[in-house]
CSV table of C-alpha atoms in Angstrom, one decimal:
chain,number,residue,atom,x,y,z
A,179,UNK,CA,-76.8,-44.1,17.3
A,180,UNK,CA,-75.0,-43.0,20.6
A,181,UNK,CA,-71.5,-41.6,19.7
A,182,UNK,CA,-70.6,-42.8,23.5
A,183,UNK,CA,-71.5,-45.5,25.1
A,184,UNK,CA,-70.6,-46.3,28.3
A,185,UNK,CA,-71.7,-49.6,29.9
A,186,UNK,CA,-70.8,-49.9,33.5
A,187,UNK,CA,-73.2,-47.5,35.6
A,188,UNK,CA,-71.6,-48.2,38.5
A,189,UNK,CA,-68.4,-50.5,39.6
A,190,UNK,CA,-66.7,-51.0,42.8
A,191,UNK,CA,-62.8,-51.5,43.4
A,192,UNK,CA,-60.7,-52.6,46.4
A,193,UNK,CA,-58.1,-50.2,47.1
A,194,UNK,CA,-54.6,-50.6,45.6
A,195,UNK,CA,-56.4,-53.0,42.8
A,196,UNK,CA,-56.6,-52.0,39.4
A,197,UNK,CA,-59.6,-51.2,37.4
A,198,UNK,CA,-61.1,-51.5,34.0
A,199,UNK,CA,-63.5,-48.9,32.6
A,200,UNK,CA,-66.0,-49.5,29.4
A,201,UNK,CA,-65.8,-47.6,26.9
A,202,UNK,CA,-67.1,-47.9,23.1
A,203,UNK,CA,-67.4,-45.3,20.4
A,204,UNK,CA,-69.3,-45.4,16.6
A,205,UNK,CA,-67.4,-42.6,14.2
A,206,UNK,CA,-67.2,-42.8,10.2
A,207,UNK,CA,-64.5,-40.4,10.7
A,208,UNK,CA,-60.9,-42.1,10.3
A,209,UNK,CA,-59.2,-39.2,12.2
A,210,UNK,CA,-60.6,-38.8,15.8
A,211,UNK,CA,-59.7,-38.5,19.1
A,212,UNK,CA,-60.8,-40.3,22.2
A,213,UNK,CA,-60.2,-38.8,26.3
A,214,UNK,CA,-61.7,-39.6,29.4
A,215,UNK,CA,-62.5,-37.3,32.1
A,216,UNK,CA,-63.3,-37.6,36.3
A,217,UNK,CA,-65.7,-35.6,37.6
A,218,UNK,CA,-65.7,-35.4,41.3
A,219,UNK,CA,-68.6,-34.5,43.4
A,220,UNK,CA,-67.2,-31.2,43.5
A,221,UNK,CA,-68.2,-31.0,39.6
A,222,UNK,CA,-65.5,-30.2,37.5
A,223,UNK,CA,-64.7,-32.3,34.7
A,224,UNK,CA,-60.7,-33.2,35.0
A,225,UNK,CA,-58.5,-34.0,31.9
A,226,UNK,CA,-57.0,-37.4,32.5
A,227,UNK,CA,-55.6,-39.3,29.3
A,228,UNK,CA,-55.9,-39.0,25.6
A,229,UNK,CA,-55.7,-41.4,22.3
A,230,UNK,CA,-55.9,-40.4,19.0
A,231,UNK,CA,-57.2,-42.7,16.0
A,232,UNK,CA,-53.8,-42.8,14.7
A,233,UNK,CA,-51.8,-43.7,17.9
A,234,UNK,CA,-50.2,-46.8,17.5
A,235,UNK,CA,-49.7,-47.3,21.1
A,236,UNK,CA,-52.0,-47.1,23.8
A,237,UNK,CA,-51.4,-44.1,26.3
A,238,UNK,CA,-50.7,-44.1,29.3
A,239,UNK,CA,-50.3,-41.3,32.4
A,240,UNK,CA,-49.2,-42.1,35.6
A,241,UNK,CA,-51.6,-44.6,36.9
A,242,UNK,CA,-54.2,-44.1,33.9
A,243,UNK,CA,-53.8,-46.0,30.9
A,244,UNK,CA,-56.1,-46.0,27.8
A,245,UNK,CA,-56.8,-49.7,26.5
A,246,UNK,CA,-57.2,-49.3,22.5
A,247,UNK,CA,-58.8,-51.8,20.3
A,248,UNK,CA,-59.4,-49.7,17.5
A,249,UNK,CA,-60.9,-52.6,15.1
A,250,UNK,CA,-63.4,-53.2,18.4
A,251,UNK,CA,-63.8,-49.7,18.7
A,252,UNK,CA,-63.2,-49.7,22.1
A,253,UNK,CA,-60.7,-47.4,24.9
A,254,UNK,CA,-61.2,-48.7,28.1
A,255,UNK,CA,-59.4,-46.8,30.6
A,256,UNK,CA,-57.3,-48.9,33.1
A,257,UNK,CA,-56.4,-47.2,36.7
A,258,UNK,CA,-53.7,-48.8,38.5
A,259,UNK,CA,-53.3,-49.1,42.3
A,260,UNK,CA,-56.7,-47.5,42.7
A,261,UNK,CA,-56.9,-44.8,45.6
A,262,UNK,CA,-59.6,-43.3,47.7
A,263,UNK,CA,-59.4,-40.4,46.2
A,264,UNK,CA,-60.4,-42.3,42.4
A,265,UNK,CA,-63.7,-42.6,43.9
A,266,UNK,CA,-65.7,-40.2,41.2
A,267,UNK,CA,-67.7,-40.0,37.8
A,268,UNK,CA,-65.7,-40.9,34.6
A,269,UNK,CA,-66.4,-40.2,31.2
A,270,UNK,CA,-65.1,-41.5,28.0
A,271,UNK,CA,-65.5,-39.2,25.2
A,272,UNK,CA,-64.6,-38.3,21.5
A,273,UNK,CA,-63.8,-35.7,19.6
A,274,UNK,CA,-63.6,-36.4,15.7
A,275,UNK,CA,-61.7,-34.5,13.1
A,276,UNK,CA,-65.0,-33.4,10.9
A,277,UNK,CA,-66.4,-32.1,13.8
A,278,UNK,CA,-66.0,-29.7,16.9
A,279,UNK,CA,-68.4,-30.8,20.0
A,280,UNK,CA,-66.9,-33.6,22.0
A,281,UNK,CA,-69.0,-36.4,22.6
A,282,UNK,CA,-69.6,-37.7,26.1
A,283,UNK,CA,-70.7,-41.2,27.2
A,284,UNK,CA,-73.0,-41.4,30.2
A,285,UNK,CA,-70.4,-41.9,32.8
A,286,UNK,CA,-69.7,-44.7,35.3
A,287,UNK,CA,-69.5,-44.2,39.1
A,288,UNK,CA,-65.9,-45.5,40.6
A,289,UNK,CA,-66.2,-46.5,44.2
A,290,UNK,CA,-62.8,-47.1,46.0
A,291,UNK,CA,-63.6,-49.5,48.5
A,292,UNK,CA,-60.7,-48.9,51.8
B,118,UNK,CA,-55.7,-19.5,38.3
B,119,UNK,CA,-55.3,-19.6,35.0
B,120,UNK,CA,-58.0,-22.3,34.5
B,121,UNK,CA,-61.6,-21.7,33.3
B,122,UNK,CA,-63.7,-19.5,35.4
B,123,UNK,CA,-67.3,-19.8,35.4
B,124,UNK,CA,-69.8,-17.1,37.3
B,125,UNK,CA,-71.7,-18.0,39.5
B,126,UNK,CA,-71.3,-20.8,40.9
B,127,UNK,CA,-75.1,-21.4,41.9
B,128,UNK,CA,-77.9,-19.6,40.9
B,129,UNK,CA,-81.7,-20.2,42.2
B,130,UNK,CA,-84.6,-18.9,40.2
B,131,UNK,CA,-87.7,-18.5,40.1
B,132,UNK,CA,-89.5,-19.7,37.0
B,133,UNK,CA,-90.3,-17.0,34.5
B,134,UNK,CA,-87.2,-15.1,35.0
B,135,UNK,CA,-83.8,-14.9,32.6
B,136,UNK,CA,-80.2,-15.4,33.8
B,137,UNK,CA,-77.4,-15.4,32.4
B,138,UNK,CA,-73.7,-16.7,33.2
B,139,UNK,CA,-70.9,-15.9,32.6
B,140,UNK,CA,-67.3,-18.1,31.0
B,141,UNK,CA,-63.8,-16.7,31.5
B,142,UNK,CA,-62.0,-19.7,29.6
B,143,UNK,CA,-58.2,-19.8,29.3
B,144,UNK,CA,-56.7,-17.1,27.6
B,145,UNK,CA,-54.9,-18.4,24.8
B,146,UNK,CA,-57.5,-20.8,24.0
B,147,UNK,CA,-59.7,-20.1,20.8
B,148,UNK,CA,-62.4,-22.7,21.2
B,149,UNK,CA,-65.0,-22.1,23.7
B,150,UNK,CA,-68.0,-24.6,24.5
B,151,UNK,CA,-71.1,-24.8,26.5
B,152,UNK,CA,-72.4,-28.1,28.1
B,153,UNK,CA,-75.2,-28.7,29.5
B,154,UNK,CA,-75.2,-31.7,32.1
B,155,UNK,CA,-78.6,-33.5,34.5
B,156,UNK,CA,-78.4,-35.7,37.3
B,157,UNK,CA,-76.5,-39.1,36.5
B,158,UNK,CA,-75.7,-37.9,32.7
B,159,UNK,CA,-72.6,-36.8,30.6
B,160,UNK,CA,-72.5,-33.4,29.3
B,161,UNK,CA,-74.8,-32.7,26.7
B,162,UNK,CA,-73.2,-30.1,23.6
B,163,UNK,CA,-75.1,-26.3,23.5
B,164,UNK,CA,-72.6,-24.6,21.5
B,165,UNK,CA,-69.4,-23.9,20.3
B,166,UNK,CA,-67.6,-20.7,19.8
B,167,UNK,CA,-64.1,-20.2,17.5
B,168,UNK,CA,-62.8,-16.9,18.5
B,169,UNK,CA,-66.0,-14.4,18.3
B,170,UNK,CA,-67.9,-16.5,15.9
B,171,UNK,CA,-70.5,-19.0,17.4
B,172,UNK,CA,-70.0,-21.9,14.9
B,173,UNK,CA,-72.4,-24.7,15.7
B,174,UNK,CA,-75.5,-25.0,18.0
B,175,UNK,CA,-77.2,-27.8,19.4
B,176,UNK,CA,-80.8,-28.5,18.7
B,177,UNK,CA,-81.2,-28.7,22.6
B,178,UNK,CA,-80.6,-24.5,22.4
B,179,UNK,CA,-84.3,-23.7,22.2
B,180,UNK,CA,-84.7,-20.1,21.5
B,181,UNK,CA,-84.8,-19.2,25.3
B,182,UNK,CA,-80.9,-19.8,25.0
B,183,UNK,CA,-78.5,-17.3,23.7
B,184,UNK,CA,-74.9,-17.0,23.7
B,185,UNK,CA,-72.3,-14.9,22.5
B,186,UNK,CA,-68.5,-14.1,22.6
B,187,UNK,CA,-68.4,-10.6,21.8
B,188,UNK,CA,-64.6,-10.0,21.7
B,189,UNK,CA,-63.5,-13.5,21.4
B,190,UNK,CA,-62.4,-13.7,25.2
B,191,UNK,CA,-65.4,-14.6,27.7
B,192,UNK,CA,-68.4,-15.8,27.0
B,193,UNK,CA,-72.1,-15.3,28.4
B,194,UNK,CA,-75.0,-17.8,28.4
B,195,UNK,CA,-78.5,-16.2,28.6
B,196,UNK,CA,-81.8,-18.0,29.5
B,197,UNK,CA,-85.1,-16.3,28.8
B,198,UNK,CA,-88.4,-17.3,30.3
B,199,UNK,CA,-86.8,-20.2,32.6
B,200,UNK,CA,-88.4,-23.4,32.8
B,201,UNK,CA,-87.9,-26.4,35.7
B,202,UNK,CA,-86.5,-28.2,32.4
B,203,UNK,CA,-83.5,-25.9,32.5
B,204,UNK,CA,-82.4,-26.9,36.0
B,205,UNK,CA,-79.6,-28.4,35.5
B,206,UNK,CA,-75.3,-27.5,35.8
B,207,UNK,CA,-74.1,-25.8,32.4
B,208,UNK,CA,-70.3,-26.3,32.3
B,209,UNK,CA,-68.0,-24.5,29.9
B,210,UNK,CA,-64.9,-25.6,28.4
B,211,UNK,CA,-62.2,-24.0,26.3
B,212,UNK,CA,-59.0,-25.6,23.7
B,213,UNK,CA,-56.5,-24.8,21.7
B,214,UNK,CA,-57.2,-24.8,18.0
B,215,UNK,CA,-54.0,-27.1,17.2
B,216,UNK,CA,-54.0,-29.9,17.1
B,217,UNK,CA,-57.4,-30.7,16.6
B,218,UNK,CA,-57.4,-33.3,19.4
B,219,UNK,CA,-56.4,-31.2,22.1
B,220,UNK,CA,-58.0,-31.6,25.0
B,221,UNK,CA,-60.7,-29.5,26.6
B,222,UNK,CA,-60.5,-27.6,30.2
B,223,UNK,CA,-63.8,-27.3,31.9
B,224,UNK,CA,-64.7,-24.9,34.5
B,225,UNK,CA,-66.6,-25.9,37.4
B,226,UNK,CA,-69.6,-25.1,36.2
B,227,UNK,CA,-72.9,-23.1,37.1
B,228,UNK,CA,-75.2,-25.0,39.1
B,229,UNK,CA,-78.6,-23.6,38.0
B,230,UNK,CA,-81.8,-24.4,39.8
B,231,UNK,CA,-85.4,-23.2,38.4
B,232,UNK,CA,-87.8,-23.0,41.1
């Protein structure tokens, strides 16, 4: 079974709307943590937001926040206000406390429409 | 910069031959991985490295792949015999040991092309 599964190949956003981003996870592990990354054409992966298994609150940075429905096993990422410069790959992935690799989903392309 | 450098950037091949790459992760970081990602996919696991000691491998690290950590700073990724398969951008990424559930930092990865 995929670790990371990320539903939306591709979604589109007007700009200055906000945006929801899929993402679902399968772990037996009670202690894990959960991040999403962007990936711009340019190819490095960026650090954006982090939730951990235990978090009772959903995190947010800046104009990312991390939507989690832990009995859904589910941490969608929400971007606020969206900018031009969002446009980019994201991945959701998971890193659980058994383990060391982090798992990544299969992305979703954000388009920032002007 | 005290990110994660990876060397080179972009390297062209011709099938048959071995390369290898090179990882400078960040220095106070302990945990070093290797990804491997294709066109329209998320990173795929190679390996993993605590300190010196390469801990886990992925089944996808046929035995054309090698890597090592000799001194527990950077890391080199080796591919023997390269195949058109291989093409492909290997990206490495270093972390903290504590908390577990620190984050990664990825270089910008090795673009690798196997003609």
């Amino acid at each position: 079974a995929q670790k990371i599964t990320q539903t939306q190949p591709g979604m589109f956003v007007q700009e200055k709307e906000a945006v929801t981003l899929d993402c679902t996870y399968d772990t037996s592990d009670p202690s894990y943590g959960l991040f999403w990354y962007k990936q711009p054409s340019s190819g490095e992966m960026i650090f954006l937001i982090y939730q951990g298994s235990y978090d009772q609150q959903n995190a947010t940075e800046g104009r990312y926040s991390l939507n989690f429905q832990k009995a859904r096993k589910s941490a969608n990422l929400v971007i606020s206000a969206s900018q031009l410069g969002d446009s980019a790959m994201y991945f959701c992935a998971m890193r659980e406390n058994t383990g060391n690799q982090f798992y990544f989903g299969t992305g979703t392309s954000l388009t920032v429409i002007p | 910069d005290t990110g994660v450098s990876q060397d080179p950037r972009h390297k062209i091949t011709k099938r048959g031959q071995n390369v290898t790459f090179r990882c400078d992760p960040i220095s106070e970081h302990n945990r070093l991985y290797w990804y491997r990602q294709t066109l329209g996919q998320g990173p795929e696991f190679l390996t993993y490295f605590q300190n010196e000691a390469q801990l886990e491998k992925s089944r996808l690290l046929s035995d054309r792949f090698s890597a090592e950590r000799p001194k527990g700073s950077f890391s080199t990724l080796e591919i023997q015999r390269t195949e058109q398969g291989d093409s492909a951008m290997y990206l490495c990424a270093s972390s903290r040991d504590r908390p577990f559930n620190t984050e990664a930092f990825f270089g910008q990865g090795t673009r690798l092309t196997v003609v």
